[in-house]
Tab-separated table of C-alpha atoms and ligand atoms in Angstrom:
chain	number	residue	atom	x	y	z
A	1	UNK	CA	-151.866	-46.475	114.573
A	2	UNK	CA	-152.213	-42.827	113.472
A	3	UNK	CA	-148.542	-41.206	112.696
A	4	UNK	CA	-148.594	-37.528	111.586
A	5	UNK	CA	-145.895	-35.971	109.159
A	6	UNK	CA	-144.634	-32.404	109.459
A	7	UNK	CA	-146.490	-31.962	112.865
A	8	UNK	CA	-145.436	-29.007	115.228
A	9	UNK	CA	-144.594	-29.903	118.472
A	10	UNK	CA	-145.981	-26.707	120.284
A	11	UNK	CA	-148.634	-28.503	121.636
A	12	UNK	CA	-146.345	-31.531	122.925
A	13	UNK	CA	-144.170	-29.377	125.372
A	14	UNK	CA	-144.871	-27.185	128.224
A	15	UNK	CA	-142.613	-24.266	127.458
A	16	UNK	CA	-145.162	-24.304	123.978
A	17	UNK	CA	-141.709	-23.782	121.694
A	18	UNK	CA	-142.809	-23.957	118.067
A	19	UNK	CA	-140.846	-26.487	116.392
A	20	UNK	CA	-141.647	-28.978	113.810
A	21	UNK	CA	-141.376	-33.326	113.752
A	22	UNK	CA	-140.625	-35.291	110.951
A	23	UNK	CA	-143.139	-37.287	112.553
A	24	UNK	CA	-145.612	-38.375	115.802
A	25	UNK	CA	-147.031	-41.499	116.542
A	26	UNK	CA	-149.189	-41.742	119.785
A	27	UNK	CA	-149.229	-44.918	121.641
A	28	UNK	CA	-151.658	-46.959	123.667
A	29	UNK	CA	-149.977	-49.754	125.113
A	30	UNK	CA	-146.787	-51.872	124.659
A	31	UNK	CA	-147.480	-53.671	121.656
A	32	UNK	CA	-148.198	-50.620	119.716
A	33	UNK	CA	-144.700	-49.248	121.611
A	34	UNK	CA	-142.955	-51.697	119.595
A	35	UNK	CA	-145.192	-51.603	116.582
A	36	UNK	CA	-143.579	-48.106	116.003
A	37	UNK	CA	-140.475	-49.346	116.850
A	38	UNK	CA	-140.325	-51.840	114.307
A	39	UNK	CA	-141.638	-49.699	111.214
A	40	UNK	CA	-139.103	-49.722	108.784
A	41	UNK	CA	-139.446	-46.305	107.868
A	42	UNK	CA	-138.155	-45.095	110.994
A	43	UNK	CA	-136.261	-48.042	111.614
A	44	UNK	CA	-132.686	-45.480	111.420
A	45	UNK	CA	-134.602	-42.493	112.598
A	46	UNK	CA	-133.752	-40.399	115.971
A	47	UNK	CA	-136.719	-41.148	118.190
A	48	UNK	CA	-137.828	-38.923	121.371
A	49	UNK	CA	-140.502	-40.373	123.748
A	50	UNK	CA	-142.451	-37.691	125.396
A	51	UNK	CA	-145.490	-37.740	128.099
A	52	UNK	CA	-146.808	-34.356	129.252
A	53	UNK	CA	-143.425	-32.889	127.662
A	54	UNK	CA	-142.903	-30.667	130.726
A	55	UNK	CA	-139.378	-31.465	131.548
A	56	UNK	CA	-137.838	-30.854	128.111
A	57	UNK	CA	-136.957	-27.875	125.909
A	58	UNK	CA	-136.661	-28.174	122.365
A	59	UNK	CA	-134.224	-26.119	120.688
A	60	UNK	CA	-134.729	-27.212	116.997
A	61	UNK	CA	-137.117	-29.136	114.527
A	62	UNK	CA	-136.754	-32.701	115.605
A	63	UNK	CA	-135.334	-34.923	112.457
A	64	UNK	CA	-137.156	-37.740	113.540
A	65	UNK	CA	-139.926	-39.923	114.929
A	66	UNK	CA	-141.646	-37.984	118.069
A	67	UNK	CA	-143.372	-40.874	120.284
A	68	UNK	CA	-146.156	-39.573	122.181
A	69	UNK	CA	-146.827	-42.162	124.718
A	70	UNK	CA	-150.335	-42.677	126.223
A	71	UNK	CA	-149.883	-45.996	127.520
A	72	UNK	CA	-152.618	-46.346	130.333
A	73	UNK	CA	-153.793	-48.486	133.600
A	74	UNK	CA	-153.655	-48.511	137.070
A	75	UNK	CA	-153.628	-51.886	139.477
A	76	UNK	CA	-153.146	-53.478	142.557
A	77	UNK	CA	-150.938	-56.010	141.808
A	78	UNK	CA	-150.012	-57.533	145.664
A	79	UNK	CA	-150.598	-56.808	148.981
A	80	UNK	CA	-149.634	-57.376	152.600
A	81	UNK	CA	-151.164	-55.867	155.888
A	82	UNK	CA	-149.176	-52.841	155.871
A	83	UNK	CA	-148.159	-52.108	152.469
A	84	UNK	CA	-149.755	-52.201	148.730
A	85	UNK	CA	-148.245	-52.770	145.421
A	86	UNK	CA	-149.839	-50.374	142.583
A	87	UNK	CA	-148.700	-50.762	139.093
A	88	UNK	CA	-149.307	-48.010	136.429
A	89	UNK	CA	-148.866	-47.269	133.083
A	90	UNK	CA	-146.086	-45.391	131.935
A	91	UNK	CA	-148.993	-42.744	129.889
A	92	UNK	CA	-151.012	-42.202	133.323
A	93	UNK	CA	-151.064	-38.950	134.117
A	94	UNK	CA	-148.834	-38.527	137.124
A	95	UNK	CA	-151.447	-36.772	139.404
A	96	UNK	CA	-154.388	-39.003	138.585
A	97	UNK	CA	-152.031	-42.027	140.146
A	98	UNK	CA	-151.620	-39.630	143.164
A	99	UNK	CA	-155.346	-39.037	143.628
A	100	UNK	CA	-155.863	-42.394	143.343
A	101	UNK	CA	-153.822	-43.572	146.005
A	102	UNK	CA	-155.029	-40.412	147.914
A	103	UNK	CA	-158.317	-41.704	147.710
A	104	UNK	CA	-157.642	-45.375	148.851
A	105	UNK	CA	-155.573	-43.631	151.503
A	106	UNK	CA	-152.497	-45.641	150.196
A	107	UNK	CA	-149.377	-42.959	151.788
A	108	UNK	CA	-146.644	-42.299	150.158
A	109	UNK	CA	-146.776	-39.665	147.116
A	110	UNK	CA	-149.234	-37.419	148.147
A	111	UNK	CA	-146.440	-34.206	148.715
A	112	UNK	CA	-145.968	-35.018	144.943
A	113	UNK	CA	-149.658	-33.824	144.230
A	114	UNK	CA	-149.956	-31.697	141.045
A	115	UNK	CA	-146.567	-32.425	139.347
A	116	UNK	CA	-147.057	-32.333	135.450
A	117	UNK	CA	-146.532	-34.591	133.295
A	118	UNK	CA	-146.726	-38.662	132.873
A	119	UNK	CA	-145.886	-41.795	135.087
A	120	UNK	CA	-143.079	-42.962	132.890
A	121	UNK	CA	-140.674	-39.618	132.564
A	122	UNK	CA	-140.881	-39.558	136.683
A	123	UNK	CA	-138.032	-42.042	137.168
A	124	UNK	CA	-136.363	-40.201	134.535
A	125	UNK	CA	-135.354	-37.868	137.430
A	126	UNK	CA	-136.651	-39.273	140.299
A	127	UNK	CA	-139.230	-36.435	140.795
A	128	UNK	CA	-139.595	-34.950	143.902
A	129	UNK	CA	-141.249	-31.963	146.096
A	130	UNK	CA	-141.860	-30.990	149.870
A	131	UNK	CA	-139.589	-33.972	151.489
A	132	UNK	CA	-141.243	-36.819	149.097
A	133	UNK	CA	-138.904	-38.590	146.337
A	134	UNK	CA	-140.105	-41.258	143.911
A	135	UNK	CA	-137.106	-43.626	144.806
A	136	UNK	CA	-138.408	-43.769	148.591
A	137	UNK	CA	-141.611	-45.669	147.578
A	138	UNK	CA	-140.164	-46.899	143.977
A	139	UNK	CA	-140.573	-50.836	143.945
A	140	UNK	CA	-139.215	-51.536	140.343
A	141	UNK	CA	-140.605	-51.146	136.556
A	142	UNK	CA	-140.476	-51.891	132.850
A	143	UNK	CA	-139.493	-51.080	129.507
A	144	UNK	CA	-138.420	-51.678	126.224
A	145	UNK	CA	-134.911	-51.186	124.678
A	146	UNK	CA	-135.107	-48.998	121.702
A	147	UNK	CA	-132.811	-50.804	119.274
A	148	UNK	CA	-133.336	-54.875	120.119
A	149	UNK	CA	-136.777	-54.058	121.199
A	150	UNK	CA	-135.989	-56.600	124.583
A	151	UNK	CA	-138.036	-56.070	127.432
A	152	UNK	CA	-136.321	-55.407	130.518
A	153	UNK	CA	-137.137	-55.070	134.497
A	154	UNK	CA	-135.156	-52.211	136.646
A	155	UNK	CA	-135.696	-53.170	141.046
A	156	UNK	CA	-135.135	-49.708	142.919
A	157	UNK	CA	-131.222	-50.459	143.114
A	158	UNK	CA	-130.971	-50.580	139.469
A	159	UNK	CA	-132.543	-47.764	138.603
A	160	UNK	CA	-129.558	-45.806	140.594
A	161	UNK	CA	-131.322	-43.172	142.061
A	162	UNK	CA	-129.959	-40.105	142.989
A	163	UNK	CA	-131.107	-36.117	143.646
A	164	UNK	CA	-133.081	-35.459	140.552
A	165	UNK	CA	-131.050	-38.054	139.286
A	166	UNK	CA	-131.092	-41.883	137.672
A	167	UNK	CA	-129.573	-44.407	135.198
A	168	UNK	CA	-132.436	-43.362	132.325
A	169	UNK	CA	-130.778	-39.559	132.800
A	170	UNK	CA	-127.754	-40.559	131.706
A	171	UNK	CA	-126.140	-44.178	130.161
A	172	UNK	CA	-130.005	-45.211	129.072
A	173	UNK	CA	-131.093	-41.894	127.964
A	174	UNK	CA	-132.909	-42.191	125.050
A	175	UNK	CA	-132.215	-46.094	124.513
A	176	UNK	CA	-134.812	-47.342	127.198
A	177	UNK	CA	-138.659	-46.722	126.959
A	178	UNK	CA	-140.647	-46.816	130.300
A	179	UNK	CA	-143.956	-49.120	130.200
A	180	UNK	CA	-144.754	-49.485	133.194
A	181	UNK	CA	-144.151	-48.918	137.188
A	182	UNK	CA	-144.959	-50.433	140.408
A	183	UNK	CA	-144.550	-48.121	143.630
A	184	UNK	CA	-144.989	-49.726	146.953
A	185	UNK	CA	-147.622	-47.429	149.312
A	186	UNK	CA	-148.183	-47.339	152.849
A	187	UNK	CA	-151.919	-48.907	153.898
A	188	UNK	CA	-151.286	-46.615	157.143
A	189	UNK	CA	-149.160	-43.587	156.128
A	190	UNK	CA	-146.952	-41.342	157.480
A	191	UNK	CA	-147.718	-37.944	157.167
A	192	UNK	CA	-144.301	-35.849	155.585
A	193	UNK	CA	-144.126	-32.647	157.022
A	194	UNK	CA	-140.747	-31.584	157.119
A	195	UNK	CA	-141.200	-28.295	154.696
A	196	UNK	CA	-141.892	-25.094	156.173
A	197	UNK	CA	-144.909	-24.114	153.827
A	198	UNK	CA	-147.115	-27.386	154.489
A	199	UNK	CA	-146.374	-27.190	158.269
A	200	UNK	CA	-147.278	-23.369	158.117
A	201	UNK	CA	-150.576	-24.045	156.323
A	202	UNK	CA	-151.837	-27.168	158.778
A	203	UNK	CA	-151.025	-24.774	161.138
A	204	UNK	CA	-152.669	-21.841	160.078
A	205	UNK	CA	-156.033	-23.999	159.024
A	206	UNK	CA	-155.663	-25.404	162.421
A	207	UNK	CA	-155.754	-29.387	161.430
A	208	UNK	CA	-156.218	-31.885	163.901
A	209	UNK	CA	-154.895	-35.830	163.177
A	210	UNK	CA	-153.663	-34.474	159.496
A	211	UNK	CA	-154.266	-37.349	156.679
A	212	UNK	CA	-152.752	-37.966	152.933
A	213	UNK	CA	-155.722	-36.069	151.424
A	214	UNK	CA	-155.111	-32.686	153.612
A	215	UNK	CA	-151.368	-32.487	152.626
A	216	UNK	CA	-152.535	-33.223	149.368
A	217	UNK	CA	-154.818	-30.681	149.251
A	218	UNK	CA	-152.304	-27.878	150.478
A	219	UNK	CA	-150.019	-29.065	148.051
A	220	UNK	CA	-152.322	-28.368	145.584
A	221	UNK	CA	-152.944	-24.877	146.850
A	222	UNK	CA	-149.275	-23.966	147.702
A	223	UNK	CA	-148.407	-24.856	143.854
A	224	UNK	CA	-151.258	-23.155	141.976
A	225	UNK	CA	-150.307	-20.067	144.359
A	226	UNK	CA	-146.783	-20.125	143.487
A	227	UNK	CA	-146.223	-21.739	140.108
A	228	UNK	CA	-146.758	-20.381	136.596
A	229	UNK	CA	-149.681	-22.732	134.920
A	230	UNK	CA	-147.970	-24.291	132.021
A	231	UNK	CA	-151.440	-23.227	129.499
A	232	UNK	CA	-151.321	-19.474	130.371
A	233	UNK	CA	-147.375	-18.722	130.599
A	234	UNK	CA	-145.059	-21.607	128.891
A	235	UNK	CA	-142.932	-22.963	131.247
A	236	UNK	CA	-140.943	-26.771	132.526
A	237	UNK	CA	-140.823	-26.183	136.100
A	238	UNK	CA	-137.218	-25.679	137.573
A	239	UNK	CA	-135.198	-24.750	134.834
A	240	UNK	CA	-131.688	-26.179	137.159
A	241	UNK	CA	-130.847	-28.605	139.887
A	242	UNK	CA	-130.409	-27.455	143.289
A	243	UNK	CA	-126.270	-27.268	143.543
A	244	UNK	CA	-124.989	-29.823	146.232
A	245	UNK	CA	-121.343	-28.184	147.979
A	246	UNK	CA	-119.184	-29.529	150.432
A	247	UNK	CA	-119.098	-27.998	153.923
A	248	UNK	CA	-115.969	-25.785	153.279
A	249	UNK	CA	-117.902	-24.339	150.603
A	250	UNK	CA	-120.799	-23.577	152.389
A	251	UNK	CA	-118.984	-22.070	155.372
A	252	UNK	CA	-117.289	-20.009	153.124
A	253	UNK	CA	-120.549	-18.954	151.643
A	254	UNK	CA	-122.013	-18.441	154.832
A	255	UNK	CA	-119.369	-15.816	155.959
A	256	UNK	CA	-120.027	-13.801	152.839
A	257	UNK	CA	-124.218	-14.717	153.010
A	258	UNK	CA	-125.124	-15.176	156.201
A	259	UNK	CA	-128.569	-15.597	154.941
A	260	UNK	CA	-127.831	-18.149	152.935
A	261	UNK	CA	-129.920	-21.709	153.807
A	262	UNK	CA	-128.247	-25.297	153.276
A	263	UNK	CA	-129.866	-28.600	153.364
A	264	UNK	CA	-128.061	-31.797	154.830
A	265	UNK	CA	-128.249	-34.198	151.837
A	266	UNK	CA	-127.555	-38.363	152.318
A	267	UNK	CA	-124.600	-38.017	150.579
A	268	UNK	CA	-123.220	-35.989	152.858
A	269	UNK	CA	-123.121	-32.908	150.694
A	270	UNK	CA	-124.853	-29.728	151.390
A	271	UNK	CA	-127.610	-28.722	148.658
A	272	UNK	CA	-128.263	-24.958	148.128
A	273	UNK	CA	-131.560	-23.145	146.921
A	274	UNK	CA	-130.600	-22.453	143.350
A	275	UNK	CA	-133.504	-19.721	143.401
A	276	UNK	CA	-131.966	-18.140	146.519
A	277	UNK	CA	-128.708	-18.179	143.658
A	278	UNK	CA	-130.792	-16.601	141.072
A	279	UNK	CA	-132.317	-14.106	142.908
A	280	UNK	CA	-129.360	-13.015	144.975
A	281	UNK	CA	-127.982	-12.313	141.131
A	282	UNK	CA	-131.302	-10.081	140.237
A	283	UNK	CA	-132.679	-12.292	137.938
A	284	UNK	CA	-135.905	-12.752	139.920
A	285	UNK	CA	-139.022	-11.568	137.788
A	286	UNK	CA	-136.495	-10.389	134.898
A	287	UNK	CA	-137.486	-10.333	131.676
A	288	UNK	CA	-136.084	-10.507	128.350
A	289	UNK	CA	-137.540	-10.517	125.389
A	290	UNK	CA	-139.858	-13.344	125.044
A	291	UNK	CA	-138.356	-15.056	128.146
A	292	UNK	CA	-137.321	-14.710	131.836
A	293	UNK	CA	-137.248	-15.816	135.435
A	294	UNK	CA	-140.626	-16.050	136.896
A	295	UNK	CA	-141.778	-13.084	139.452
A	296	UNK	CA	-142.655	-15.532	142.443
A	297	UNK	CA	-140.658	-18.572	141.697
A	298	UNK	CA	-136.717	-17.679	140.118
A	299	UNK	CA	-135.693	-20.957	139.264
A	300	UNK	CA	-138.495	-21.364	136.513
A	301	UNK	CA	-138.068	-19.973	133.505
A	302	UNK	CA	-140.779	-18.909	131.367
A	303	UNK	CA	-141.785	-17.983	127.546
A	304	UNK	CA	-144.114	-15.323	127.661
A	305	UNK	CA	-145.064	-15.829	124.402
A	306	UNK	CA	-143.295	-16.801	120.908
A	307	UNK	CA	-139.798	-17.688	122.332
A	308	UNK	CA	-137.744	-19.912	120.661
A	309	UNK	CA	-135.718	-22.361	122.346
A	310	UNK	CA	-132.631	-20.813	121.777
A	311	UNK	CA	-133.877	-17.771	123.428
A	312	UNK	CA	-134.528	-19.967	126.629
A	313	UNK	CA	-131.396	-21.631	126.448
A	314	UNK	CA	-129.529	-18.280	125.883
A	315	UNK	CA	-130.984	-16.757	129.315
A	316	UNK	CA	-130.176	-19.866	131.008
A	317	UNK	CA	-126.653	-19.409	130.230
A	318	UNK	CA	-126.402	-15.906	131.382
A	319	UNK	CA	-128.155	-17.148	134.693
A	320	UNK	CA	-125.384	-19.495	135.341
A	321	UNK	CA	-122.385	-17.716	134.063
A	322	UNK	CA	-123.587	-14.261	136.737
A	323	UNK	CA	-123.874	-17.235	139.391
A	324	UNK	CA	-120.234	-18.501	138.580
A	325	UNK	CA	-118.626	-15.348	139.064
A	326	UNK	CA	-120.658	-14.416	141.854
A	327	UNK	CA	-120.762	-17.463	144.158
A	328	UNK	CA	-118.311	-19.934	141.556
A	329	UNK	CA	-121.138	-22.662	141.669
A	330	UNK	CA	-122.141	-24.331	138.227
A	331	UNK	CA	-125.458	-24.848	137.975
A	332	UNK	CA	-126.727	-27.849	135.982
A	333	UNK	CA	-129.784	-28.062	133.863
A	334	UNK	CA	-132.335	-30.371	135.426
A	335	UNK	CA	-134.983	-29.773	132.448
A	336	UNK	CA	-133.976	-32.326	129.322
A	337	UNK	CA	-132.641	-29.909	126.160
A	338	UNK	CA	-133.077	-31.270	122.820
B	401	FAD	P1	-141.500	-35.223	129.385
B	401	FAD	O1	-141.181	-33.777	129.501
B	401	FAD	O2	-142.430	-35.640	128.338
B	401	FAD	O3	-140.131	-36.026	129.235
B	401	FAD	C1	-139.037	-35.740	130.078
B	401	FAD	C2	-137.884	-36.684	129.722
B	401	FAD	O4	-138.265	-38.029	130.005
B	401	FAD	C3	-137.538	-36.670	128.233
B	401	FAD	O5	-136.154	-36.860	128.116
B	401	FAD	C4	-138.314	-37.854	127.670
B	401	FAD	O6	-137.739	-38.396	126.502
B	401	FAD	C5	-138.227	-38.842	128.834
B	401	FAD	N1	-139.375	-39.750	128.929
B	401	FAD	C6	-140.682	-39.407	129.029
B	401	FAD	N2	-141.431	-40.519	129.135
B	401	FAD	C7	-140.602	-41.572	129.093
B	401	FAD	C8	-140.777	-42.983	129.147
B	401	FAD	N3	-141.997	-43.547	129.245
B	401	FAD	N4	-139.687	-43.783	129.061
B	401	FAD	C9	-138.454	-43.242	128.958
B	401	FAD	N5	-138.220	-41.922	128.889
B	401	FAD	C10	-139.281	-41.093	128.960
B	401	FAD	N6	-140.506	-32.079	138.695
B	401	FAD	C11	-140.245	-32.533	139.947
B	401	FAD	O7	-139.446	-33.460	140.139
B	401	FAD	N7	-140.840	-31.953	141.037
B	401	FAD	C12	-141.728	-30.945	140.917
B	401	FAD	O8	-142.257	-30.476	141.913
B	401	FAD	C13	-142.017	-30.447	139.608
B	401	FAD	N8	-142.858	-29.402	139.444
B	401	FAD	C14	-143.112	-28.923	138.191
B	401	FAD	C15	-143.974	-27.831	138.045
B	401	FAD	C16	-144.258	-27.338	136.787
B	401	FAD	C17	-145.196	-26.162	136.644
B	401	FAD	C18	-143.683	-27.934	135.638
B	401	FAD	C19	-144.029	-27.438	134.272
B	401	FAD	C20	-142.803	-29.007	135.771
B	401	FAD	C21	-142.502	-29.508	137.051
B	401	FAD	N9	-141.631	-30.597	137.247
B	401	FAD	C22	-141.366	-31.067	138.500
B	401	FAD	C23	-140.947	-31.212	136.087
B	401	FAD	C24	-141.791	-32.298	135.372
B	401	FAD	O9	-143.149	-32.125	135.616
B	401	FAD	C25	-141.381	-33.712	135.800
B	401	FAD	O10	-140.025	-33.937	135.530
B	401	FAD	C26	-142.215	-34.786	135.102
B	401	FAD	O11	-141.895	-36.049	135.615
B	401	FAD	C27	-142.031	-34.793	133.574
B	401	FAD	O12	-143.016	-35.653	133.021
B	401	FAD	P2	-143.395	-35.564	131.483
B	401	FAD	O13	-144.268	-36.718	131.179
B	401	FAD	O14	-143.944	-34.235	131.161
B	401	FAD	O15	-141.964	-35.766	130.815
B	402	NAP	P1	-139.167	-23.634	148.689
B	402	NAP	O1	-140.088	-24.236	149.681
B	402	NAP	O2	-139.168	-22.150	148.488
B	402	NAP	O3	-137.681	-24.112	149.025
B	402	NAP	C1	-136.574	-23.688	148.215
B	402	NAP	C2	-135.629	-24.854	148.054
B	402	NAP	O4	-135.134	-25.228	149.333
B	402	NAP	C3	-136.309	-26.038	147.451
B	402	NAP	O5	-135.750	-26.213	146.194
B	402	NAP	C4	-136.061	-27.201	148.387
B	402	NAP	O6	-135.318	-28.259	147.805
B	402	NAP	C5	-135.230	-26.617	149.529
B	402	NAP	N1	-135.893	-26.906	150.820
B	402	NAP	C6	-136.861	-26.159	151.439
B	402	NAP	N2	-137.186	-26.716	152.617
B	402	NAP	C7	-136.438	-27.824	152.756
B	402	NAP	C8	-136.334	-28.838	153.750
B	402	NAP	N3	-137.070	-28.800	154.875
B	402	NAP	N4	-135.474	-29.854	153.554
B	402	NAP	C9	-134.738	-29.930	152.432
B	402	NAP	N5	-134.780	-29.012	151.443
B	402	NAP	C10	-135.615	-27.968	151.592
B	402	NAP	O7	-139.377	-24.335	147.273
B	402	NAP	P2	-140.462	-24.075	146.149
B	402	NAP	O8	-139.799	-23.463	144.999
B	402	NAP	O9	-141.679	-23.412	146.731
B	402	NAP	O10	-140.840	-25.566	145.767
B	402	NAP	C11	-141.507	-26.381	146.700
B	402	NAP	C12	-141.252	-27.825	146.370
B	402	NAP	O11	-141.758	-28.117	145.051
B	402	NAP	C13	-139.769	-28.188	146.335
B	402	NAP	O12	-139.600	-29.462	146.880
B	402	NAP	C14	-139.432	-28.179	144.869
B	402	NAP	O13	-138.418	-29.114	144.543
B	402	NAP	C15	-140.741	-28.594	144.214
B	402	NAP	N6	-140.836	-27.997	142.879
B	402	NAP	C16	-140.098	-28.572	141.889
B	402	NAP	C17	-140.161	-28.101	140.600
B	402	NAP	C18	-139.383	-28.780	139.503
B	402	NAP	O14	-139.634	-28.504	138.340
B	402	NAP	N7	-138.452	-29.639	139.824
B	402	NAP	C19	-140.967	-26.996	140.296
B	402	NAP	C20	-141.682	-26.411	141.333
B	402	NAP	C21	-141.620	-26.920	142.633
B	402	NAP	P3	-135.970	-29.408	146.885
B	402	NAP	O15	-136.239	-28.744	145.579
B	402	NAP	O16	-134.877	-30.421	146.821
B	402	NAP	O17	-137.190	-29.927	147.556
């Protein structure tokens, strides 16, 4: 296994922040996983696992062993009449598992076509995008604990799913490596179209019977329409959650904004656009320094070139303290900040 001392990590992390490793080790499968974990040089070091490293932000040299992991493999592992198990590694690139389910016409993840990033960080937080989540066709996976090295198997209920949300985003963070996942796929899917922008599009291309591939397709086009490209302007996609408030809240709101949109959520709570938020505070398109909000999309935030972390970070705050005192919502950070 090749490990590299003193490496910077700009190339490791989507918002290209220039800090420095003690160390990287790339992996290829589980063996070399624990391999790495076993060396006695890092045995007592901090560890970070990172895929396409575009949901974190590094604000400081990492003292420790960086893990990039490349672990690979996609397979059928059972199937029935209606429905098809596909495993995949936890280094797969996240879209190449969507175009090739797209491509068997197995339904199920094709509204999260073009998501960065690796199939082992999207548990992490339950990725989602245009009325798809992973935990609606998540069937269970694997991993390794960091310090016993024990192999252990998480069903749908255990990974406790939630908005954005799941148990490796909080009590497992950073104990628990992902190998592998299994996703259960529709043989005959059912075409999501509950967002405005993919209905508007079939509509305006005029699509008759609609399959995977077209909303896939769209999806595509929406994103690179809308969304900064990670290699030309840094960036790790939504920079905060959507908020969630309870019906008095939003009434309230609403009375001050009636423009404002809410979303019915299971939980009964009502999630708000937090780029609606950030806009409605002028932040949209601002820029700082290095940094800012991004012109067509508020909620990312971007490095326009030699930011540090702590610039990022320092924005961020002032985003959410203007959106306390106007609206007094606290908005939470959805990307990872180490
Ligand atoms: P990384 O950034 O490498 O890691 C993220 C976190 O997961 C870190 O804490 C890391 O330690 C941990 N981790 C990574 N791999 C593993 C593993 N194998 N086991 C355990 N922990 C691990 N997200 C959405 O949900 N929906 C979107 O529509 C979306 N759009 C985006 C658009 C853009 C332009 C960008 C830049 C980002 C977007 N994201 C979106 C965020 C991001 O792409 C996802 O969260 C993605 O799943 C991150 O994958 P990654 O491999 O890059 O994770
Ligand atoms: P948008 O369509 O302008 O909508 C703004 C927000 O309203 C979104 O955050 C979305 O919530 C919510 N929304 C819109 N229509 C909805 C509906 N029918 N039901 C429930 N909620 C609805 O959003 P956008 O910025 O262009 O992004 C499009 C999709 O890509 C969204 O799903 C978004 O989450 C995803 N995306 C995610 C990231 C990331 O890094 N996490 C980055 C870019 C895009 P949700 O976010 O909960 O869907």
């Amino acid at each position: 296994m090749n490990i590299l001392e003193n490496v910077s990590l700009k190339n490791y992390n989507t918002f290209g922040i220039d800090v420095k490793a003690k160390a990287v080790a790339e992996i290829f499968s589980k063996d070399e996983l624990k391999e790495i974990l076993l060396f006695s040089e890092f045995k007592n070091s901090k560890k970070l696992v990172v895929g396409g490293g575009s949901n974190i932000l590094l604000t400081k040299d990492f003292d420790g062993l960086v893990i990039k992991n490349s672990i690979t493999g996609i397979n059928i592992i059972d199937e029935d009449k209606s429905t098809v198990l596909i495993q995949a590694g936890s280094g797969v690139i996240w879209h190449h598992l969507v175009l090739y389910c797209v491509d068997n016409n197995f339904g199920g993840i094709e509204n999260l076509s073009l998501i960065p990033g690796t199939v082992g960080a999207a548990p992490l937080q339950n990725i989602g995008a245009y009325g798809q989540e992973l935990k609606d066709v998540f069937f269970s996976l694997k991993g390794i604990c960091v310090n016993d090295l024990t192999e252990k198997y998480f069903n749908n209920k255990k990974c406790e799913f939630g908005y954005r949300d799941s148990i490796f985003k909080n009590e497992l963070k950073g104990k628990f490596v992902i190998t592998n996942i299994t996703l259960r796929l529709k043989k005959n899917p059912v075409i999501s179209l509950n967002y405005a922008s993919i209905k508007e599009e079939i509509e305006k291309l005029n699509l008759q019977n609609v399959t995977i591939r077209d909303v896939s397709n769209i999806v595509c086009e929406i994103r690179k329409g809308k969304l900064p490209d990670p290699s030309i302007i840094g960036n790790a996609g939504s920079f905060f959650k959507n908020p969630e408030v309870d019906i008095f809240k939003f009434d309230e709101l609403k009375k001050d904004y009636p423009d404002i949109s809410g979303y019915n959520m299971d939980n009964g709570k009502i999630k708000l656009a937090a780029g609606w938020l950030i806009e409605k505070c002028q932040w949209k398109g601002k820029r700082v320094g290095n940094v800012g909000s991004y012109s067509k999309q508020s909620l990312i935030l971007v490095n326009y070139g030699g930011a540090t972390g702590k610039e990022i970070l320092q924005l961020a705050n002032e985003i959410k303290n203007s959106i306390y005192d106007k609206f007094g919502i606290i908005l939470n950070e959805e990307v990872n900040i180490y």
